[in-house]
Amino acid sequence: MSTTWRHLPAAAREIAESAVEAVSAAQQRDARAYDESVARLATADRSGLVLGAVVRLLLEESHPDGVDGDDVRQVLERCARSAAQWRADIDPHVLLVLLAGALGVYDPDGDESPPDPPAIARHAPLLVADLSAHTSRPLDAYLVAAFAEIERAERHD
């Protein structure tokens, strides 16, 4: 893909840069770098929306015939087990909320303890790192597509 997210407004670039750094740190299991980039993500308005769109795109690419309950369980278990090896604060419920939200089936009103933005920011890059390990495209391509989808949706609303 020839376009990048680097042309976006500063707030969107901050989300993209922090997301790339967090995913890279997750892939390298670098706790200090991960915590620093996640702290920036947690304060970036709409980072959850962007990362949710990236998760959905990754799920669609890695499951071209559709995502069923077994697929969700497999992704959830794989990500939680991998992250638990270097992150003591992993919460499978937050990962499930991220997956359900990305698929458009999460109802926060029905959740007795919906995750807050910092929890989303701590877990979303772990999920993106796990899913992106099973694709051939770079994370930048998913970010570009996510920002384009969000922009398109906002224009139609």
mmCIF file with all atom_site columns, C-alpha atoms in Angstrom:
data_model
loop_
_atom_site.group_PDB
_atom_site.id
_atom_site.type_symbol
_atom_site.label_atom_id
_atom_site.label_alt_id
_atom_site.label_comp_id
_atom_site.label_asym_id
_atom_site.label_entity_id
_atom_site.label_seq_id
_atom_site.pdbx_PDB_ins_code
_atom_site.Cartn_x
_atom_site.Cartn_y
_atom_site.Cartn_z
_atom_site.occupancy
_atom_site.B_iso_or_equiv
_atom_site.pdbx_formal_charge
_atom_site.auth_seq_id
_atom_site.auth_comp_id
_atom_site.auth_asym_id
_atom_site.auth_atom_id
_atom_site.pdbx_PDB_model_num
ATOM 1   C CA . MET A 1 1   ? 0.000   0.000   0.000  1.00 0.00 ? 1   MET A CA 1
ATOM 2   C CA . SER A 1 2   ? 1.533   3.305   -1.054 1.00 0.00 ? 2   SER A CA 1
ATOM 3   C CA . THR A 1 3   ? -0.318  5.584   1.385  1.00 0.00 ? 3   THR A CA 1
ATOM 4   C CA . THR A 1 4   ? 0.491   5.794   5.057  1.00 0.00 ? 4   THR A CA 1
ATOM 5   C CA . TRP A 1 5   ? -1.090  7.215   8.172  1.00 0.00 ? 5   TRP A CA 1
ATOM 6   C CA . ARG A 1 6   ? 1.719   9.750   8.536  1.00 0.00 ? 6   ARG A CA 1
ATOM 7   C CA . HIS A 1 7   ? -0.270  12.400  6.644  1.00 0.00 ? 7   HIS A CA 1
ATOM 8   C CA . LEU A 1 8   ? -3.054  12.367  9.236  1.00 0.00 ? 8   LEU A CA 1
ATOM 9   C CA . PRO A 1 9   ? -3.700  15.060  11.846 1.00 0.00 ? 9   PRO A CA 1
ATOM 10  C CA . ALA A 1 10  ? -1.469  15.045  14.926 1.00 0.00 ? 10  ALA A CA 1
ATOM 11  C CA . ALA A 1 11  ? -3.960  13.241  17.187 1.00 0.00 ? 11  ALA A CA 1
ATOM 12  C CA . ALA A 1 12  ? -4.394  10.390  14.702 1.00 0.00 ? 12  ALA A CA 1
ATOM 13  C CA . ARG A 1 13  ? -0.639  10.162  14.136 1.00 0.00 ? 13  ARG A CA 1
ATOM 14  C CA . GLU A 1 14  ? -0.105  9.902   17.892 1.00 0.00 ? 14  GLU A CA 1
ATOM 15  C CA . ILE A 1 15  ? -2.500  6.948   18.037 1.00 0.00 ? 15  ILE A CA 1
ATOM 16  C CA . ALA A 1 16  ? -0.810  5.258   15.089 1.00 0.00 ? 16  ALA A CA 1
ATOM 17  C CA . GLU A 1 17  ? 2.726   5.862   16.369 1.00 0.00 ? 17  GLU A CA 1
ATOM 18  C CA . SER A 1 18  ? 1.844   4.673   19.874 1.00 0.00 ? 18  SER A CA 1
ATOM 19  C CA . ALA A 1 19  ? 0.059   1.627   18.480 1.00 0.00 ? 19  ALA A CA 1
ATOM 20  C CA . VAL A 1 20  ? 3.024   0.670   16.286 1.00 0.00 ? 20  VAL A CA 1
ATOM 21  C CA . GLU A 1 21  ? 5.399   1.088   19.230 1.00 0.00 ? 21  GLU A CA 1
ATOM 22  C CA . ALA A 1 22  ? 3.144   -0.911  21.577 1.00 0.00 ? 22  ALA A CA 1
ATOM 23  C CA . VAL A 1 23  ? 2.659   -3.754  19.105 1.00 0.00 ? 23  VAL A CA 1
ATOM 24  C CA . SER A 1 24  ? 6.385   -3.873  18.406 1.00 0.00 ? 24  SER A CA 1
ATOM 25  C CA . ALA A 1 25  ? 7.127   -3.927  22.137 1.00 0.00 ? 25  ALA A CA 1
ATOM 26  C CA . ALA A 1 26  ? 4.565   -6.717  22.592 1.00 0.00 ? 26  ALA A CA 1
ATOM 27  C CA . GLN A 1 27  ? 6.171   -8.751  19.834 1.00 0.00 ? 27  GLN A CA 1
ATOM 28  C CA . GLN A 1 28  ? 9.566   -8.273  21.489 1.00 0.00 ? 28  GLN A CA 1
ATOM 29  C CA . ARG A 1 29  ? 8.121   -8.730  25.000 1.00 0.00 ? 29  ARG A CA 1
ATOM 30  C CA . ASP A 1 30  ? 9.737   -5.494  26.077 1.00 0.00 ? 30  ASP A CA 1
ATOM 31  C CA . ALA A 1 31  ? 7.730   -4.581  29.183 1.00 0.00 ? 31  ALA A CA 1
ATOM 32  C CA . ARG A 1 32  ? 9.243   -1.117  29.695 1.00 0.00 ? 32  ARG A CA 1
ATOM 33  C CA . ALA A 1 33  ? 8.694   0.006   26.093 1.00 0.00 ? 33  ALA A CA 1
ATOM 34  C CA . TYR A 1 34  ? 5.224   -1.542  26.152 1.00 0.00 ? 34  TYR A CA 1
ATOM 35  C CA . ASP A 1 35  ? 4.201   0.321   29.301 1.00 0.00 ? 35  ASP A CA 1
ATOM 36  C CA . GLU A 1 36  ? 5.457   3.628   27.891 1.00 0.00 ? 36  GLU A CA 1
ATOM 37  C CA . SER A 1 37  ? 3.605   3.306   24.588 1.00 0.00 ? 37  SER A CA 1
ATOM 38  C CA . VAL A 1 38  ? 0.450   2.001   26.268 1.00 0.00 ? 38  VAL A CA 1
ATOM 39  C CA . ALA A 1 39  ? 0.455   4.998   28.613 1.00 0.00 ? 39  ALA A CA 1
ATOM 40  C CA . ARG A 1 40  ? 0.325   7.267   25.554 1.00 0.00 ? 40  ARG A CA 1
ATOM 41  C CA . LEU A 1 41  ? -2.414  5.148   23.970 1.00 0.00 ? 41  LEU A CA 1
ATOM 42  C CA . ALA A 1 42  ? -4.507  5.346   27.140 1.00 0.00 ? 42  ALA A CA 1
ATOM 43  C CA . THR A 1 43  ? -4.576  9.142   26.945 1.00 0.00 ? 43  THR A CA 1
ATOM 44  C CA . ALA A 1 44  ? -5.204  9.341   23.200 1.00 0.00 ? 44  ALA A CA 1
ATOM 45  C CA . ASP A 1 45  ? -8.845  10.055  22.452 1.00 0.00 ? 45  ASP A CA 1
ATOM 46  C CA . ARG A 1 46  ? -10.393 7.368   20.208 1.00 0.00 ? 46  ARG A CA 1
ATOM 47  C CA . SER A 1 47  ? -7.435  4.986   20.337 1.00 0.00 ? 47  SER A CA 1
ATOM 48  C CA . GLY A 1 48  ? -9.840  2.186   21.293 1.00 0.00 ? 48  GLY A CA 1
ATOM 49  C CA . LEU A 1 49  ? -11.891 2.856   18.173 1.00 0.00 ? 49  LEU A CA 1
ATOM 50  C CA . VAL A 1 50  ? -8.811  2.694   15.946 1.00 0.00 ? 50  VAL A CA 1
ATOM 51  C CA . LEU A 1 51  ? -7.400  -0.425  17.565 1.00 0.00 ? 51  LEU A CA 1
ATOM 52  C CA . GLY A 1 52  ? -10.830 -2.072  17.452 1.00 0.00 ? 52  GLY A CA 1
ATOM 53  C CA . ALA A 1 53  ? -10.970 -1.444  13.713 1.00 0.00 ? 53  ALA A CA 1
ATOM 54  C CA . VAL A 1 54  ? -7.476  -2.916  13.316 1.00 0.00 ? 54  VAL A CA 1
ATOM 55  C CA . VAL A 1 55  ? -8.515  -6.012  15.299 1.00 0.00 ? 55  VAL A CA 1
ATOM 56  C CA . ARG A 1 56  ? -11.579 -6.451  13.085 1.00 0.00 ? 56  ARG A CA 1
ATOM 57  C CA . LEU A 1 57  ? -9.517  -6.131  9.910  1.00 0.00 ? 57  LEU A CA 1
ATOM 58  C CA . LEU A 1 58  ? -6.994  -8.653  11.212 1.00 0.00 ? 58  LEU A CA 1
ATOM 59  C CA . LEU A 1 59  ? -9.766  -11.067 12.173 1.00 0.00 ? 59  LEU A CA 1
ATOM 60  C CA . GLU A 1 60  ? -11.351 -10.731 8.736  1.00 0.00 ? 60  GLU A CA 1
ATOM 61  C CA . GLU A 1 61  ? -8.060  -11.392 6.979  1.00 0.00 ? 61  GLU A CA 1
ATOM 62  C CA . SER A 1 62  ? -7.094  -14.339 9.149  1.00 0.00 ? 62  SER A CA 1
ATOM 63  C CA . HIS A 1 63  ? -10.599 -15.859 8.919  1.00 0.00 ? 63  HIS A CA 1
ATOM 64  C CA . PRO A 1 64  ? -11.766 -15.187 5.331  1.00 0.00 ? 64  PRO A CA 1
ATOM 65  C CA . ASP A 1 65  ? -14.690 -17.601 5.675  1.00 0.00 ? 65  ASP A CA 1
ATOM 66  C CA . GLY A 1 66  ? -16.018 -15.766 8.720  1.00 0.00 ? 66  GLY A CA 1
ATOM 67  C CA . VAL A 1 67  ? -15.366 -15.809 12.444 1.00 0.00 ? 67  VAL A CA 1
ATOM 68  C CA . ASP A 1 68  ? -17.294 -18.211 14.647 1.00 0.00 ? 68  ASP A CA 1
ATOM 69  C CA . GLY A 1 69  ? -17.274 -18.850 18.385 1.00 0.00 ? 69  GLY A CA 1
ATOM 70  C CA . ASP A 1 70  ? -14.506 -21.427 18.130 1.00 0.00 ? 70  ASP A CA 1
ATOM 71  C CA . ASP A 1 71  ? -12.315 -18.928 16.258 1.00 0.00 ? 71  ASP A CA 1
ATOM 72  C CA . VAL A 1 72  ? -12.893 -16.291 18.935 1.00 0.00 ? 72  VAL A CA 1
ATOM 73  C CA . ARG A 1 73  ? -12.096 -18.780 21.701 1.00 0.00 ? 73  ARG A CA 1
ATOM 74  C CA . GLN A 1 74  ? -8.915  -19.880 19.921 1.00 0.00 ? 74  GLN A CA 1
ATOM 75  C CA . VAL A 1 75  ? -7.687  -16.293 19.439 1.00 0.00 ? 75  VAL A CA 1
ATOM 76  C CA . LEU A 1 76  ? -8.590  -15.407 23.015 1.00 0.00 ? 76  LEU A CA 1
ATOM 77  C CA . GLU A 1 77  ? -6.791  -18.416 24.491 1.00 0.00 ? 77  GLU A CA 1
ATOM 78  C CA . ARG A 1 78  ? -3.721  -18.055 22.286 1.00 0.00 ? 78  ARG A CA 1
ATOM 79  C CA . CYS A 1 79  ? -3.336  -14.350 23.046 1.00 0.00 ? 79  CYS A CA 1
ATOM 80  C CA . ALA A 1 80  ? -3.990  -14.703 26.786 1.00 0.00 ? 80  ALA A CA 1
ATOM 81  C CA . ARG A 1 81  ? -1.540  -17.573 27.170 1.00 0.00 ? 81  ARG A CA 1
ATOM 82  C CA . SER A 1 82  ? 1.169   -15.818 25.193 1.00 0.00 ? 82  SER A CA 1
ATOM 83  C CA . ALA A 1 83  ? 0.730   -12.498 27.004 1.00 0.00 ? 83  ALA A CA 1
ATOM 84  C CA . ALA A 1 84  ? 0.602   -14.143 30.436 1.00 0.00 ? 84  ALA A CA 1
ATOM 85  C CA . GLN A 1 85  ? 4.176   -15.306 29.921 1.00 0.00 ? 85  GLN A CA 1
ATOM 86  C CA . TRP A 1 86  ? 5.421   -11.730 30.259 1.00 0.00 ? 86  TRP A CA 1
ATOM 87  C CA . ARG A 1 87  ? 2.442   -9.662  31.479 1.00 0.00 ? 87  ARG A CA 1
ATOM 88  C CA . ALA A 1 88  ? 1.051   -10.331 34.953 1.00 0.00 ? 88  ALA A CA 1
ATOM 89  C CA . ASP A 1 89  ? -1.841  -7.921  34.342 1.00 0.00 ? 89  ASP A CA 1
ATOM 90  C CA . ILE A 1 90  ? -3.486  -9.800  31.451 1.00 0.00 ? 90  ILE A CA 1
ATOM 91  C CA . ASP A 1 91  ? -7.276  -9.975  31.801 1.00 0.00 ? 91  ASP A CA 1
ATOM 92  C CA . PRO A 1 92  ? -9.047  -12.415 29.445 1.00 0.00 ? 92  PRO A CA 1
ATOM 93  C CA . HIS A 1 93  ? -12.313 -10.528 29.975 1.00 0.00 ? 93  HIS A CA 1
ATOM 94  C CA . VAL A 1 94  ? -10.802 -7.393  28.438 1.00 0.00 ? 94  VAL A CA 1
ATOM 95  C CA . LEU A 1 95  ? -9.492  -9.412  25.492 1.00 0.00 ? 95  LEU A CA 1
ATOM 96  C CA . LEU A 1 96  ? -12.968 -10.890 25.010 1.00 0.00 ? 96  LEU A CA 1
ATOM 97  C CA . VAL A 1 97  ? -14.533 -7.420  25.128 1.00 0.00 ? 97  VAL A CA 1
ATOM 98  C CA . LEU A 1 98  ? -12.048 -6.259  22.481 1.00 0.00 ? 98  LEU A CA 1
ATOM 99  C CA . LEU A 1 99  ? -12.851 -9.216  20.242 1.00 0.00 ? 99  LEU A CA 1
ATOM 100 C CA . ALA A 1 100 ? -16.609 -8.848  20.701 1.00 0.00 ? 100 ALA A CA 1
ATOM 101 C CA . GLY A 1 101 ? -16.400 -5.094  20.151 1.00 0.00 ? 101 GLY A CA 1
ATOM 102 C CA . ALA A 1 102 ? -14.370 -5.538  16.970 1.00 0.00 ? 102 ALA A CA 1
ATOM 103 C CA . LEU A 1 103 ? -17.026 -7.944  15.698 1.00 0.00 ? 103 LEU A CA 1
ATOM 104 C CA . GLY A 1 104 ? -19.835 -5.550  16.649 1.00 0.00 ? 104 GLY A CA 1
ATOM 105 C CA . VAL A 1 105 ? -21.443 -7.867  19.215 1.00 0.00 ? 105 VAL A CA 1
ATOM 106 C CA . TYR A 1 106 ? -20.380 -6.255  22.478 1.00 0.00 ? 106 TYR A CA 1
ATOM 107 C CA . ASP A 1 107 ? -23.041 -4.500  24.574 1.00 0.00 ? 107 ASP A CA 1
ATOM 108 C CA . PRO A 1 108 ? -21.389 -2.388  27.288 1.00 0.00 ? 108 PRO A CA 1
ATOM 109 C CA . ASP A 1 109 ? -24.770 -1.908  28.992 1.00 0.00 ? 109 ASP A CA 1
ATOM 110 C CA . GLY A 1 110 ? -24.940 -5.657  29.590 1.00 0.00 ? 110 GLY A CA 1
ATOM 111 C CA . ASP A 1 111 ? -21.433 -5.814  31.077 1.00 0.00 ? 111 ASP A CA 1
ATOM 112 C CA . GLU A 1 112 ? -21.269 -5.447  34.858 1.00 0.00 ? 112 GLU A CA 1
ATOM 113 C CA . SER A 1 113 ? -17.618 -4.406  34.671 1.00 0.00 ? 113 SER A CA 1
ATOM 114 C CA . PRO A 1 114 ? -16.827 -2.888  31.274 1.00 0.00 ? 114 PRO A CA 1
ATOM 115 C CA . PRO A 1 115 ? -13.127 -2.182  30.826 1.00 0.00 ? 115 PRO A CA 1
ATOM 116 C CA . ASP A 1 116 ? -11.961 1.407   31.112 1.00 0.00 ? 116 ASP A CA 1
ATOM 117 C CA . PRO A 1 117 ? -9.800  3.111   28.451 1.00 0.00 ? 117 PRO A CA 1
ATOM 118 C CA . PRO A 1 118 ? -6.493  2.277   30.208 1.00 0.00 ? 118 PRO A CA 1
ATOM 119 C CA . ALA A 1 119 ? -7.440  -1.432  30.280 1.00 0.00 ? 119 ALA A CA 1
ATOM 120 C CA . ILE A 1 120 ? -8.361  -1.295  26.601 1.00 0.00 ? 120 ILE A CA 1
ATOM 121 C CA . ALA A 1 121 ? -5.044  0.417   25.840 1.00 0.00 ? 121 ALA A CA 1
ATOM 122 C CA . ARG A 1 122 ? -3.126  -2.237  27.834 1.00 0.00 ? 122 ARG A CA 1
ATOM 123 C CA . HIS A 1 123 ? -4.773  -5.170  26.057 1.00 0.00 ? 123 HIS A CA 1
ATOM 124 C CA . ALA A 1 124 ? -5.505  -4.085  22.478 1.00 0.00 ? 124 ALA A CA 1
ATOM 125 C CA . PRO A 1 125 ? -1.851  -4.042  21.340 1.00 0.00 ? 125 PRO A CA 1
ATOM 126 C CA . LEU A 1 126 ? -1.418  -7.570  22.726 1.00 0.00 ? 126 LEU A CA 1
ATOM 127 C CA . LEU A 1 127 ? -4.334  -8.738  20.618 1.00 0.00 ? 127 LEU A CA 1
ATOM 128 C CA . VAL A 1 128 ? -3.087  -6.858  17.542 1.00 0.00 ? 128 VAL A CA 1
ATOM 129 C CA . ALA A 1 129 ? 0.404   -8.338  18.006 1.00 0.00 ? 129 ALA A CA 1
ATOM 130 C CA . ASP A 1 130 ? -1.038  -11.838 18.278 1.00 0.00 ? 130 ASP A CA 1
ATOM 131 C CA . LEU A 1 131 ? -3.312  -11.497 15.244 1.00 0.00 ? 131 LEU A CA 1
ATOM 132 C CA . SER A 1 132 ? -0.727  -9.722  13.090 1.00 0.00 ? 132 SER A CA 1
ATOM 133 C CA . ALA A 1 133 ? 1.727   -12.583 13.636 1.00 0.00 ? 133 ALA A CA 1
ATOM 134 C CA . HIS A 1 134 ? -0.578  -14.652 11.394 1.00 0.00 ? 134 HIS A CA 1
ATOM 135 C CA . THR A 1 135 ? -0.777  -12.229 8.470  1.00 0.00 ? 135 THR A CA 1
ATOM 136 C CA . SER A 1 136 ? 1.577   -11.162 5.732  1.00 0.00 ? 136 SER A CA 1
ATOM 137 C CA . ARG A 1 137 ? 0.831   -7.433  5.646  1.00 0.00 ? 137 ARG A CA 1
ATOM 138 C CA . PRO A 1 138 ? 2.562   -4.888  7.903  1.00 0.00 ? 138 PRO A CA 1
ATOM 139 C CA . LEU A 1 139 ? 0.662   -3.170  10.706 1.00 0.00 ? 139 LEU A CA 1
ATOM 140 C CA . ASP A 1 140 ? 0.843   0.156   8.827  1.00 0.00 ? 140 ASP A CA 1
ATOM 141 C CA . ALA A 1 141 ? -1.486  -1.254  6.163  1.00 0.00 ? 141 ALA A CA 1
ATOM 142 C CA . TYR A 1 142 ? -4.119  -2.115  8.783  1.00 0.00 ? 142 TYR A CA 1
ATOM 143 C CA . LEU A 1 143 ? -3.800  1.297   10.395 1.00 0.00 ? 143 LEU A CA 1
ATOM 144 C CA . VAL A 1 144 ? -4.293  3.008   7.041  1.00 0.00 ? 144 VAL A CA 1
ATOM 145 C CA . ALA A 1 145 ? -7.370  0.883   6.378  1.00 0.00 ? 145 ALA A CA 1
ATOM 146 C CA . ALA A 1 146 ? -8.741  1.475   9.895  1.00 0.00 ? 146 ALA A CA 1
ATOM 147 C CA . PHE A 1 147 ? -8.386  5.259   9.638  1.00 0.00 ? 147 PHE A CA 1
ATOM 148 C CA . ALA A 1 148 ? -9.995  5.201   6.171  1.00 0.00 ? 148 ALA A CA 1
ATOM 149 C CA . GLU A 1 149 ? -12.953 3.173   7.470  1.00 0.00 ? 149 GLU A CA 1
ATOM 150 C CA . ILE A 1 150 ? -13.444 5.476   10.442 1.00 0.00 ? 150 ILE A CA 1
ATOM 151 C CA . GLU A 1 151 ? -13.289 8.540   8.202  1.00 0.00 ? 151 GLU A CA 1
ATOM 152 C CA . ARG A 1 152 ? -15.805 6.994   5.792  1.00 0.00 ? 152 ARG A CA 1
ATOM 153 C CA . ALA A 1 153 ? -18.186 6.098   8.609  1.00 0.00 ? 153 ALA A CA 1
ATOM 154 C CA . GLU A 1 154 ? -17.969 9.580   10.086 1.00 0.00 ? 154 GLU A CA 1
ATOM 155 C CA . ARG A 1 155 ? -18.753 11.195  6.750  1.00 0.00 ? 155 ARG A CA 1
ATOM 156 C CA . HIS A 1 156 ? -21.889 9.082   6.399  1.00 0.00 ? 156 HIS A CA 1
ATOM 157 C CA . ASP A 1 157 ? -23.149 9.817   9.911  1.00 0.00 ? 157 ASP A CA 1
#
